[in-house]
Amino acid sequence: MKVSLIELQKLVSSHFLGLGLSSEHAAQVAEVILEAEAEGNAGHGLSRIAQYTAQLKAGGLKAKPKMRLERTKPGVTILRADGAPGPVAGLRAVRELSDLAKEQGSATVAVRNAGHSGVLSAYVGRLARQGLVSLAFANTPPAIAPGPVLGTNPIALGAPAEPEPIIIDTSVSVVARGKIINASKRGEPIPEGWALDKEGRPTTDAKAALEGSLVPIGGGKGLALAVLVEILAGALAGDILSPDLPLPWAPAEQAAKPGLLLVAFDPAAFGGYAARASQLVAALEAAGGRIPGARRAALRQQARLGGISINETLQAELGKLGLRLQGGNT
């Protein structure tokens, strides 16, 4: 079934409005979810609605949080999110960070006590479209080998460029856990090299992978990057380290509230950025390299024009939540 982005935005916004969110916050959650879905990142897209819904109903997340900004240093702000859904807190942090970075040349916002933020590209992408170079780091529940102790701990970059911003959003595991969760729901195997079972043996069984651990990119290098993110997003920006964050299937009242660190730079403070960024893009294109962010932009445009395909498993899951999809509205 294909459904238009406009119809999905209305439907998903209405769903979260019904759970007690304000119209602004409901629209923000829907926007971040659908951006992930449109860009092909289904693990952070519509499949997350069930998790967010259960957490809001159980009190793991707050429908009407009282978020508070605390400026601890001229260039550092802490957003105390009061249990807000991650996209609500993340977009609030983007607004604060944009103003501060343009005023000062660089700035940092740490988000504490918010739910799962979704795709980090949603935040660095918006900052890039406002002319800022930005970085994002988030710690996540334990997932990668060895252990697991540390999470998939994503890292993202957003940078202004032509014709589209450069956007990098990657986890430190070979694959995001959301893809394995989706495979498990569908009863499908996963590719070899993605995960280990609880005995540490390679597995293609999605359920065994969820009981075990995910393979970090580049072995020890991936683990080192996970530690880097844990220091920045967990120890520095957050309240809780990865080992203590509840897993995605934990009781909904125990919703994980990871740390999120956003850093932004105003290129105008450095001089010459636009020319050097253009030179970089041209060099990559001449070498046949893929410009990070170009594929995301192309998929978003396809989704705007042709809608989003929703498989039967996801249709059934959304139907149980009361989201009645009407196909063919592209």
mmCIF file of N, CA and C in Angstrom, residues 160-291:
data_model
loop_
_atom_site.group_PDB
_atom_site.id
_atom_site.type_symbol
_atom_site.label_atom_id
_atom_site.label_comp_id
_atom_site.label_asym_id
_atom_site.label_seq_id
_atom_site.Cartn_x
_atom_site.Cartn_y
_atom_site.Cartn_z
ATOM 1 N N PRO A 160 26.343 22.637 5.258
ATOM 2 C CA PRO A 160 25.798 23.292 4.068
ATOM 3 C C PRO A 160 26.638 22.973 2.841
ATOM 4 N N ALA A 161 25.998 22.704 1.723
ATOM 5 C CA ALA A 161 26.675 22.435 0.456
ATOM 6 C C ALA A 161 25.652 22.555 -0.654
ATOM 7 N N GLU A 162 26.126 22.593 -1.887
ATOM 8 C CA GLU A 162 25.243 22.644 -3.051
ATOM 9 C C GLU A 162 25.441 21.393 -3.891
ATOM 10 N N PRO A 163 24.345 20.811 -4.419
ATOM 11 C CA PRO A 163 22.975 21.323 -4.382
ATOM 12 C C PRO A 163 22.209 20.922 -3.131
ATOM 13 N N GLU A 164 22.741 19.961 -2.358
ATOM 14 C CA GLU A 164 22.104 19.515 -1.126
ATOM 15 C C GLU A 164 23.134 19.504 -0.003
ATOM 16 N N PRO A 165 22.681 19.713 1.243
ATOM 17 C CA PRO A 165 23.622 19.628 2.365
ATOM 18 C C PRO A 165 24.286 18.251 2.440
ATOM 19 N N ILE A 166 25.496 18.222 2.951
ATOM 20 C CA ILE A 166 26.173 16.962 3.239
ATOM 21 C C ILE A 166 25.639 16.462 4.581
ATOM 22 N N ILE A 167 25.072 15.263 4.581
ATOM 23 C CA ILE A 167 24.501 14.693 5.798
ATOM 24 C C ILE A 167 25.089 13.305 6.024
ATOM 25 N N ILE A 168 25.722 13.130 7.155
ATOM 26 C CA ILE A 168 26.228 11.818 7.563
ATOM 27 C C ILE A 168 25.508 11.434 8.846
ATOM 28 N N ASP A 169 24.928 10.262 8.874
ATOM 29 C CA ASP A 169 24.258 9.757 10.078
ATOM 30 C C ASP A 169 24.518 8.260 10.126
ATOM 31 N N THR A 170 25.382 7.855 11.023
ATOM 32 C CA THR A 170 25.756 6.436 11.065
ATOM 33 C C THR A 170 25.919 5.970 12.503
ATOM 34 N N SER A 171 25.592 4.711 12.724
ATOM 35 C CA SER A 171 25.833 4.118 14.035
ATOM 36 C C SER A 171 27.199 3.441 14.008
ATOM 37 N N VAL A 172 27.665 3.022 15.172
ATOM 38 C CA VAL A 172 28.976 2.373 15.232
ATOM 39 C C VAL A 172 28.860 0.861 15.078
ATOM 40 N N SER A 173 27.656 0.367 14.816
ATOM 41 C CA SER A 173 27.467 -1.052 14.517
ATOM 42 C C SER A 173 27.327 -1.209 13.013
ATOM 43 N N VAL A 174 27.529 -2.426 12.532
ATOM 44 C CA VAL A 174 27.405 -2.697 11.104
ATOM 45 C C VAL A 174 26.013 -2.322 10.611
ATOM 46 N N VAL A 175 25.010 -2.507 11.471
ATOM 47 C CA VAL A 175 23.632 -2.180 11.117
ATOM 48 C C VAL A 175 22.916 -1.684 12.367
ATOM 49 N N ALA A 176 21.943 -0.811 12.195
ATOM 50 C CA ALA A 176 21.155 -0.323 13.323
ATOM 51 C C ALA A 176 20.268 -1.450 13.868
ATOM 52 N N ARG A 177 20.065 -1.459 15.178
ATOM 53 C CA ARG A 177 19.261 -2.523 15.783
ATOM 54 C C ARG A 177 17.819 -2.490 15.279
ATOM 55 N N GLY A 178 17.332 -1.297 14.890
ATOM 56 C CA GLY A 178 15.969 -1.205 14.386
ATOM 57 C C GLY A 178 15.718 -2.108 13.194
ATOM 58 N N LYS A 179 16.738 -2.300 12.339
ATOM 59 C CA LYS A 179 16.577 -3.176 11.172
ATOM 60 C C LYS A 179 16.426 -4.637 11.608
ATOM 61 N N ILE A 180 17.123 -4.992 12.678
ATOM 62 C CA ILE A 180 17.022 -6.364 13.171
ATOM 63 C C ILE A 180 15.682 -6.574 13.867
ATOM 64 N N ILE A 181 15.208 -5.564 14.591
ATOM 65 C CA ILE A 181 13.887 -5.647 15.219
ATOM 66 C C ILE A 181 12.813 -5.843 14.154
ATOM 67 N N ASN A 182 12.901 -5.088 13.059
ATOM 68 C CA ASN A 182 11.917 -5.223 11.981
ATOM 69 C C ASN A 182 11.983 -6.602 11.337
ATOM 70 N N ALA A 183 13.202 -7.130 11.148
ATOM 71 C CA ALA A 183 13.352 -8.471 10.573
ATOM 72 C C ALA A 183 12.744 -9.525 11.497
ATOM 73 N N SER A 184 12.922 -9.326 12.799
ATOM 74 C CA SER A 184 12.360 -10.258 13.767
ATOM 75 C C SER A 184 10.834 -10.250 13.718
ATOM 76 N N LYS A 185 10.255 -9.061 13.589
ATOM 77 C CA LYS A 185 8.795 -8.959 13.503
ATOM 78 C C LYS A 185 8.260 -9.679 12.274
ATOM 79 N N ARG A 186 9.018 -9.612 11.187
ATOM 80 C CA ARG A 186 8.562 -10.225 9.934
ATOM 81 C C ARG A 186 8.969 -11.697 9.826
ATOM 82 N N GLY A 187 9.744 -12.173 10.797
ATOM 83 C CA GLY A 187 10.215 -13.550 10.759
ATOM 84 C C GLY A 187 11.226 -13.804 9.667
ATOM 85 N N GLU A 188 12.000 -12.778 9.316
ATOM 86 C CA GLU A 188 12.976 -12.884 8.230
ATOM 87 C C GLU A 188 14.391 -13.031 8.783
ATOM 88 N N PRO A 189 15.275 -13.738 8.065
ATOM 89 C CA PRO A 189 16.674 -13.835 8.498
ATOM 90 C C PRO A 189 17.401 -12.518 8.245
ATOM 91 N N ILE A 190 18.520 -12.339 8.893
ATOM 92 C CA ILE A 190 19.364 -11.168 8.665
ATOM 93 C C ILE A 190 20.647 -11.616 7.982
ATOM 94 N N PRO A 191 21.331 -10.715 7.271
ATOM 95 C CA PRO A 191 22.578 -11.094 6.604
ATOM 96 C C PRO A 191 23.661 -11.514 7.598
ATOM 97 N N GLU A 192 24.520 -12.396 7.167
ATOM 98 C CA GLU A 192 25.654 -12.801 7.990
ATOM 99 C C GLU A 192 26.589 -11.609 8.166
ATOM 100 N N GLY A 193 27.156 -11.494 9.350
ATOM 101 C CA GLY A 193 28.071 -10.392 9.627
ATOM 102 C C GLY A 193 27.434 -9.240 10.369
ATOM 103 N N TRP A 194 26.120 -9.313 10.586
ATOM 104 C CA TRP A 194 25.431 -8.248 11.312
ATOM 105 C C TRP A 194 25.511 -8.438 12.822
ATOM 106 N N ALA A 195 25.405 -9.685 13.282
ATOM 107 C CA ALA A 195 25.200 -9.901 14.712
ATOM 108 C C ALA A 195 25.773 -11.225 15.201
ATOM 109 N N LEU A 196 25.854 -11.327 16.536
ATOM 110 C CA LEU A 196 26.283 -12.538 17.226
ATOM 111 C C LEU A 196 25.158 -12.982 18.160
ATOM 112 N N ASP A 197 25.059 -14.289 18.405
ATOM 113 C CA ASP A 197 24.073 -14.753 19.383
ATOM 114 C C ASP A 197 24.641 -14.580 20.793
ATOM 115 N N LYS A 198 23.906 -14.999 21.824
ATOM 116 C CA LYS A 198 24.346 -14.736 23.193
ATOM 117 C C LYS A 198 25.589 -15.526 23.582
ATOM 118 N N GLU A 199 25.931 -16.541 22.782
ATOM 119 C CA GLU A 199 27.180 -17.267 23.005
ATOM 120 C C GLU A 199 28.353 -16.656 22.233
ATOM 121 N N GLY A 200 28.076 -15.571 21.494
ATOM 122 C CA GLY A 200 29.132 -14.905 20.743
ATOM 123 C C GLY A 200 29.405 -15.498 19.383
ATOM 124 N N ARG A 201 28.470 -16.338 18.875
ATOM 125 C CA ARG A 201 28.638 -16.956 17.563
ATOM 126 C C ARG A 201 27.890 -16.152 16.511
ATOM 127 N N PRO A 202 28.446 -16.026 15.298
ATOM 128 C CA PRO A 202 27.729 -15.330 14.223
ATOM 129 C C PRO A 202 26.359 -15.963 13.986
ATOM 130 N N THR A 203 25.341 -15.135 13.746
ATOM 131 C CA THR A 203 23.992 -15.648 13.534
ATOM 132 C C THR A 203 23.275 -14.876 12.437
ATOM 133 N N THR A 204 22.358 -15.553 11.761
ATOM 134 C CA THR A 204 21.472 -14.901 10.787
ATOM 135 C C THR A 204 20.034 -14.909 11.301
ATOM 136 N N ASP A 205 19.839 -15.364 12.537
ATOM 137 C CA ASP A 205 18.525 -15.402 13.170
ATOM 138 C C ASP A 205 18.298 -14.082 13.902
ATOM 139 N N ALA A 206 17.293 -13.314 13.480
ATOM 140 C CA ALA A 206 17.065 -11.976 14.051
ATOM 141 C C ALA A 206 16.773 -12.045 15.545
ATOM 142 N N LYS A 207 15.983 -13.025 15.976
ATOM 143 C CA LYS A 207 15.658 -13.130 17.395
ATOM 144 C C LYS A 207 16.900 -13.469 18.217
ATOM 145 N N ALA A 208 17.742 -14.355 17.698
ATOM 146 C CA ALA A 208 18.987 -14.697 18.392
ATOM 147 C C ALA A 208 19.908 -13.478 18.459
ATOM 148 N N ALA A 209 19.874 -12.662 17.414
ATOM 149 C CA ALA A 209 20.697 -11.452 17.386
ATOM 150 C C ALA A 209 20.258 -10.471 18.468
ATOM 151 N N LEU A 210 18.949 -10.343 18.665
ATOM 152 C CA LEU A 210 18.450 -9.418 19.679
ATOM 153 C C LEU A 210 18.787 -9.897 21.084
ATOM 154 N N GLU A 211 18.931 -11.198 21.243
ATOM 155 C CA GLU A 211 19.338 -11.751 22.541
ATOM 156 C C GLU A 211 20.851 -11.676 22.727
ATOM 157 N N GLY A 212 21.578 -11.494 21.630
ATOM 158 C CA GLY A 212 23.031 -11.440 21.676
ATOM 159 C C GLY A 212 23.549 -10.021 21.546
ATOM 160 N N SER A 213 24.342 -9.775 20.501
ATOM 161 C CA SER A 213 24.941 -8.448 20.322
ATOM 162 C C SER A 213 25.168 -8.171 18.844
ATOM 163 N N LEU A 214 25.341 -6.910 18.527
ATOM 164 C CA LEU A 214 25.592 -6.490 17.161
ATOM 165 C C LEU A 214 27.091 -6.336 16.929
ATOM 166 N N VAL A 215 27.508 -6.533 15.695
ATOM 167 C CA VAL A 215 28.922 -6.424 15.353
ATOM 168 C C VAL A 215 29.281 -4.959 15.117
ATOM 169 N N PRO A 216 30.311 -4.441 15.804
ATOM 170 C CA PRO A 216 30.727 -3.054 15.562
ATOM 171 C C PRO A 216 31.449 -2.911 14.225
ATOM 172 N N ILE A 217 31.344 -1.757 13.604
ATOM 173 C CA ILE A 217 32.044 -1.512 12.351
ATOM 174 C C ILE A 217 33.554 -1.528 12.614
ATOM 175 N N GLY A 218 34.286 -2.202 11.754
ATOM 176 C CA GLY A 218 35.744 -2.179 11.881
ATOM 177 C C GLY A 218 36.289 -2.768 13.158
ATOM 178 N N GLY A 219 35.529 -3.660 13.794
ATOM 179 C CA GLY A 219 36.027 -4.316 14.998
ATOM 180 C C GLY A 219 36.356 -3.334 16.105
ATOM 181 N N GLY A 220 37.624 -3.319 16.511
ATOM 182 C CA GLY A 220 38.055 -2.462 17.616
ATOM 183 C C GLY A 220 37.869 -0.983 17.342
ATOM 184 N N LYS A 221 37.942 -0.585 16.064
ATOM 185 C CA LYS A 221 37.749 0.831 15.734
ATOM 186 C C LYS A 221 36.305 1.259 16.014
ATOM 187 N N GLY A 222 35.365 0.354 15.706
ATOM 188 C CA GLY A 222 33.965 0.654 15.991
ATOM 189 C C GLY A 222 33.722 0.772 17.480
ATOM 190 N N LEU A 223 34.339 -0.106 18.250
ATOM 191 C CA LEU A 223 34.208 -0.035 19.704
ATOM 192 C C LEU A 223 34.797 1.281 20.225
ATOM 193 N N ALA A 224 35.927 1.703 19.662
ATOM 194 C CA ALA A 224 36.543 2.971 20.083
ATOM 195 C C ALA A 224 35.608 4.146 19.801
ATOM 196 N N LEU A 225 34.940 4.116 18.645
ATOM 197 C CA LEU A 225 33.984 5.179 18.330
ATOM 198 C C LEU A 225 32.796 5.158 19.295
ATOM 199 N N ALA A 226 32.374 3.951 19.685
ATOM 200 C CA ALA A 226 31.282 3.839 20.655
ATOM 201 C C ALA A 226 31.679 4.483 21.980
ATOM 202 N N VAL A 227 32.939 4.289 22.389
ATOM 203 C CA VAL A 227 33.424 4.914 23.615
ATOM 204 C C VAL A 227 33.447 6.427 23.453
ATOM 205 N N LEU A 228 33.905 6.916 22.294
ATOM 206 C CA LEU A 228 33.921 8.354 22.020
ATOM 207 C C LEU A 228 32.530 8.957 22.205
ATOM 208 N N VAL A 229 31.524 8.317 21.589
ATOM 209 C CA VAL A 229 30.154 8.826 21.689
ATOM 210 C C VAL A 229 29.652 8.729 23.126
ATOM 211 N N GLU A 230 30.013 7.646 23.813
ATOM 212 C CA GLU A 230 29.557 7.465 25.194
ATOM 213 C C GLU A 230 30.078 8.574 26.096
ATOM 214 N N ILE A 231 31.320 8.971 25.877
ATOM 215 C CA ILE A 231 31.880 10.076 26.665
ATOM 216 C C ILE A 231 31.118 11.367 26.377
ATOM 217 N N LEU A 232 30.878 11.660 25.092
ATOM 218 C CA LEU A 232 30.243 12.926 24.710
ATOM 219 C C LEU A 232 28.755 12.967 25.057
ATOM 220 N N ALA A 233 28.032 11.906 24.687
ATOM 221 C CA ALA A 233 26.580 11.928 24.860
ATOM 222 C C ALA A 233 26.135 11.354 26.197
ATOM 223 N N GLY A 234 26.889 10.384 26.731
ATOM 224 C CA GLY A 234 26.502 9.766 27.990
ATOM 225 C C GLY A 234 27.101 10.469 29.190
ATOM 226 N N ALA A 235 28.436 10.458 29.286
ATOM 227 C CA ALA A 235 29.103 11.028 30.456
ATOM 228 C C ALA A 235 29.007 12.556 30.485
ATOM 229 N N LEU A 236 29.135 13.200 29.338
ATOM 230 C CA LEU A 236 29.152 14.661 29.288
ATOM 231 C C LEU A 236 27.744 15.260 29.213
ATOM 232 N N ALA A 237 26.964 14.836 28.233
ATOM 233 C CA ALA A 237 25.671 15.474 27.974
ATOM 234 C C ALA A 237 24.507 14.834 28.712
ATOM 235 N N GLY A 238 24.598 13.523 28.979
ATOM 236 C CA GLY A 238 23.436 12.818 29.493
ATOM 237 C C GLY A 238 23.433 12.623 30.996
ATOM 238 N N ASP A 239 22.447 11.840 31.449
ATOM 239 C CA ASP A 239 22.327 11.460 32.850
ATOM 240 C C ASP A 239 22.679 9.998 33.069
ATOM 241 N N ILE A 240 22.578 9.184 31.998
ATOM 242 C CA ILE A 240 22.689 7.730 32.132
ATOM 243 C C ILE A 240 23.622 7.189 31.059
ATOM 244 N N LEU A 241 24.490 6.269 31.448
ATOM 245 C CA LEU A 241 25.369 5.610 30.491
ATOM 246 C C LEU A 241 24.641 4.451 29.808
ATOM 247 N N SER A 242 25.148 4.052 28.641
ATOM 248 C CA SER A 242 24.520 2.980 27.866
ATOM 249 C C SER A 242 24.204 1.722 28.671
ATOM 250 N N PRO A 243 25.142 1.203 29.502
ATOM 251 C CA PRO A 243 24.849 -0.054 30.200
ATOM 252 C C PRO A 243 23.600 -0.002 31.074
ATOM 253 N N ASP A 244 23.204 1.202 31.488
ATOM 254 C CA ASP A 244 22.061 1.347 32.391
ATOM 255 C C ASP A 244 20.781 1.792 31.682
ATOM 256 N N LEU A 245 20.842 1.969 30.365
ATOM 257 C CA LEU A 245 19.647 2.377 29.625
ATOM 258 C C LEU A 245 18.762 1.156 29.360
ATOM 259 N N PRO A 246 17.450 1.259 29.609
ATOM 260 C CA PRO A 246 16.542 0.138 29.338
ATOM 261 C C PRO A 246 16.537 -0.220 27.852
ATOM 262 N N LEU A 247 16.431 -1.508 27.562
ATOM 263 C CA LEU A 247 16.375 -1.982 26.184
ATOM 264 C C LEU A 247 15.050 -1.582 25.538
ATOM 265 N N PRO A 248 14.980 -1.565 24.196
ATOM 266 C CA PRO A 248 13.755 -1.114 23.519
ATOM 267 C C PRO A 248 12.514 -1.905 23.908
ATOM 268 N N TRP A 249 12.672 -3.171 24.310
ATOM 269 C CA TRP A 249 11.515 -3.990 24.665
ATOM 270 C C TRP A 249 11.299 -4.050 26.179
ATOM 271 N N ALA A 250 11.959 -3.177 26.931
ATOM 272 C CA ALA A 250 11.719 -3.095 28.368
ATOM 273 C C ALA A 250 10.293 -2.588 28.606
ATOM 274 N N PRO A 251 9.735 -2.785 29.820
ATOM 275 C CA PRO A 251 8.404 -2.244 30.111
ATOM 276 C C PRO A 251 8.307 -0.777 29.730
ATOM 277 N N ALA A 252 7.173 -0.391 29.148
ATOM 278 C CA ALA A 252 7.029 0.952 28.571
ATOM 279 C C ALA A 252 7.227 2.067 29.592
ATOM 280 N N GLU A 253 6.933 1.771 30.857
ATOM 281 C CA GLU A 253 7.115 2.811 31.878
ATOM 282 C C GLU A 253 8.593 3.064 32.162
ATOM 283 N N GLN A 254 9.468 2.182 31.639
ATOM 284 C CA GLN A 254 10.906 2.349 31.821
ATOM 285 C C GLN A 254 11.570 2.876 30.541
ATOM 286 N N ALA A 255 10.920 3.741 29.841
ATOM 287 C CA ALA A 255 11.451 4.262 28.577
ATOM 288 C C ALA A 255 12.872 4.785 28.751
ATOM 289 N N ALA A 256 13.746 4.371 27.828
ATOM 290 C CA ALA A 256 15.133 4.852 27.869
ATOM 291 C C ALA A 256 15.175 6.351 27.598
ATOM 292 N N LYS A 257 16.013 7.031 28.358
ATOM 293 C CA LYS A 257 16.186 8.474 28.164
ATOM 294 C C LYS A 257 17.681 8.761 27.982
ATOM 295 N N PRO A 258 18.175 8.502 26.777
ATOM 296 C CA PRO A 258 19.612 8.660 26.506
ATOM 297 C C PRO A 258 20.020 10.127 26.442
ATOM 298 N N GLY A 259 21.323 10.332 26.432
ATOM 299 C CA GLY A 259 21.841 11.679 26.258
ATOM 300 C C GLY A 259 21.964 12.026 24.784
ATOM 301 N N LEU A 260 21.791 13.282 24.469
ATOM 302 C CA LEU A 260 21.938 13.787 23.098
ATOM 303 C C LEU A 260 22.754 15.063 23.155
ATOM 304 N N LEU A 261 23.850 15.101 22.404
ATOM 305 C CA LEU A 261 24.699 16.283 22.349
ATOM 306 C C LEU A 261 24.686 16.850 20.942
ATOM 307 N N LEU A 262 24.334 18.119 20.816
ATOM 308 C CA LEU A 262 24.334 18.825 19.537
ATOM 309 C C LEU A 262 25.341 19.970 19.599
ATOM 310 N N VAL A 263 26.194 20.054 18.592
ATOM 311 C CA VAL A 263 27.210 21.103 18.506
ATOM 312 C C VAL A 263 27.085 21.763 17.136
ATOM 313 N N ALA A 264 27.133 23.083 17.087
ATOM 314 C CA ALA A 264 27.010 23.776 15.803
ATOM 315 C C ALA A 264 28.053 24.879 15.668
ATOM 316 N N PHE A 265 28.469 25.096 14.417
ATOM 317 C CA PHE A 265 29.442 26.133 14.070
ATOM 318 C C PHE A 265 28.864 27.006 12.958
ATOM 319 N N ASP A 266 29.076 28.298 13.065
ATOM 320 C CA ASP A 266 28.677 29.209 11.993
ATOM 321 C C ASP A 266 29.862 29.373 11.048
ATOM 322 N N PRO A 267 29.757 28.891 9.796
ATOM 323 C CA PRO A 267 30.885 28.996 8.862
ATOM 324 C C PRO A 267 31.362 30.420 8.639
ATOM 325 N N ALA A 268 30.465 31.380 8.816
ATOM 326 C CA ALA A 268 30.843 32.778 8.608
ATOM 327 C C ALA A 268 31.944 33.213 9.575
ATOM 328 N N ALA A 269 32.033 32.539 10.720
ATOM 329 C CA ALA A 269 33.053 32.891 11.701
ATOM 330 C C ALA A 269 34.445 32.422 11.289
ATOM 331 N N PHE A 270 34.505 31.528 10.289
ATOM 332 C CA PHE A 270 35.778 30.946 9.867
ATOM 333 C C PHE A 270 36.264 31.497 8.536
ATOM 334 N N GLY A 271 35.332 31.868 7.660
ATOM 335 C CA GLY A 271 35.695 32.433 6.366
ATOM 336 C C GLY A 271 36.089 31.395 5.337
ATOM 337 N N GLY A 272 35.580 31.531 4.121
ATOM 338 C CA GLY A 272 35.981 30.679 3.005
ATOM 339 C C GLY A 272 35.355 29.304 2.967
ATOM 340 N N TYR A 273 34.413 29.053 3.856
ATOM 341 C CA TYR A 273 33.847 27.708 3.929
ATOM 342 C C TYR A 273 33.165 27.281 2.639
ATOM 343 N N ALA A 274 32.321 28.132 2.089
ATOM 344 C CA ALA A 274 31.501 27.752 0.932
ATOM 345 C C ALA A 274 32.366 27.290 -0.238
ATOM 346 N N ALA A 275 33.455 28.003 -0.486
ATOM 347 C CA ALA A 275 34.333 27.635 -1.599
ATOM 348 C C ALA A 275 35.003 26.290 -1.354
ATOM 349 N N ARG A 276 35.440 26.071 -0.118
ATOM 350 C CA ARG A 276 36.121 24.805 0.179
ATOM 351 C C ARG A 276 35.134 23.626 0.165
ATOM 352 N N ALA A 277 33.913 23.868 0.634
ATOM 353 C CA ALA A 277 32.907 22.800 0.595
ATOM 354 C C ALA A 277 32.580 22.435 -0.847
ATOM 355 N N SER A 278 32.463 23.448 -1.710
ATOM 356 C CA SER A 278 32.203 23.192 -3.132
ATOM 357 C C SER A 278 33.346 22.423 -3.770
ATOM 358 N N GLN A 279 34.569 22.768 -3.396
ATOM 359 C CA GLN A 279 35.751 22.071 -3.909
ATOM 360 C C GLN A 279 35.726 20.604 -3.490
ATOM 361 N N LEU A 280 35.339 20.342 -2.242
ATOM 362 C CA LEU A 280 35.265 18.964 -1.747
ATOM 363 C C LEU A 280 34.223 18.156 -2.516
ATOM 364 N N VAL A 281 33.039 18.741 -2.696
ATOM 365 C CA VAL A 281 31.970 18.053 -3.429
ATOM 366 C C VAL A 281 32.412 17.748 -4.848
ATOM 367 N N ALA A 282 33.054 18.718 -5.494
ATOM 368 C CA ALA A 282 33.514 18.524 -6.871
ATOM 369 C C ALA A 282 34.560 17.415 -6.956
ATOM 370 N N ALA A 283 35.460 17.367 -5.992
ATOM 371 C CA ALA A 283 36.502 16.327 -5.988
ATOM 372 C C ALA A 283 35.896 14.941 -5.796
ATOM 373 N N LEU A 284 34.920 14.834 -4.910
ATOM 374 C CA LEU A 284 34.258 13.545 -4.690
ATOM 375 C C LEU A 284 33.495 13.105 -5.930
ATOM 376 N N GLU A 285 32.796 14.040 -6.558
ATOM 377 C CA GLU A 285 32.042 13.709 -7.770
ATOM 378 C C GLU A 285 32.980 13.286 -8.895
ATOM 379 N N ALA A 286 34.111 13.966 -9.029
ATOM 380 C CA ALA A 286 35.065 13.634 -10.089
ATOM 381 C C ALA A 286 35.655 12.236 -9.886
ATOM 382 N N ALA A 287 35.767 11.834 -8.641
ATOM 383 C CA ALA A 287 36.320 10.514 -8.334
ATOM 384 C C ALA A 287 35.246 9.427 -8.348
ATOM 385 N N GLY A 288 34.007 9.828 -8.602
ATOM 386 C CA GLY A 288 32.913 8.856 -8.601
ATOM 387 C C GLY A 288 32.394 8.522 -7.223
ATOM 388 N N GLY A 289 32.735 9.353 -6.238
ATOM 389 C CA GLY A 289 32.292 9.096 -4.867
ATOM 390 C C GLY A 289 30.870 9.553 -4.626
ATOM 391 N N ARG A 290 30.216 8.897 -3.673
ATOM 392 C CA ARG A 290 28.859 9.273 -3.308
ATOM 393 C C ARG A 290 28.898 10.419 -2.307
ATOM 394 N N ILE A 291 28.098 11.440 -2.550
ATOM 395 C CA ILE A 291 28.031 12.568 -1.632
ATOM 396 C C ILE A 291 27.046 12.215 -0.518
#
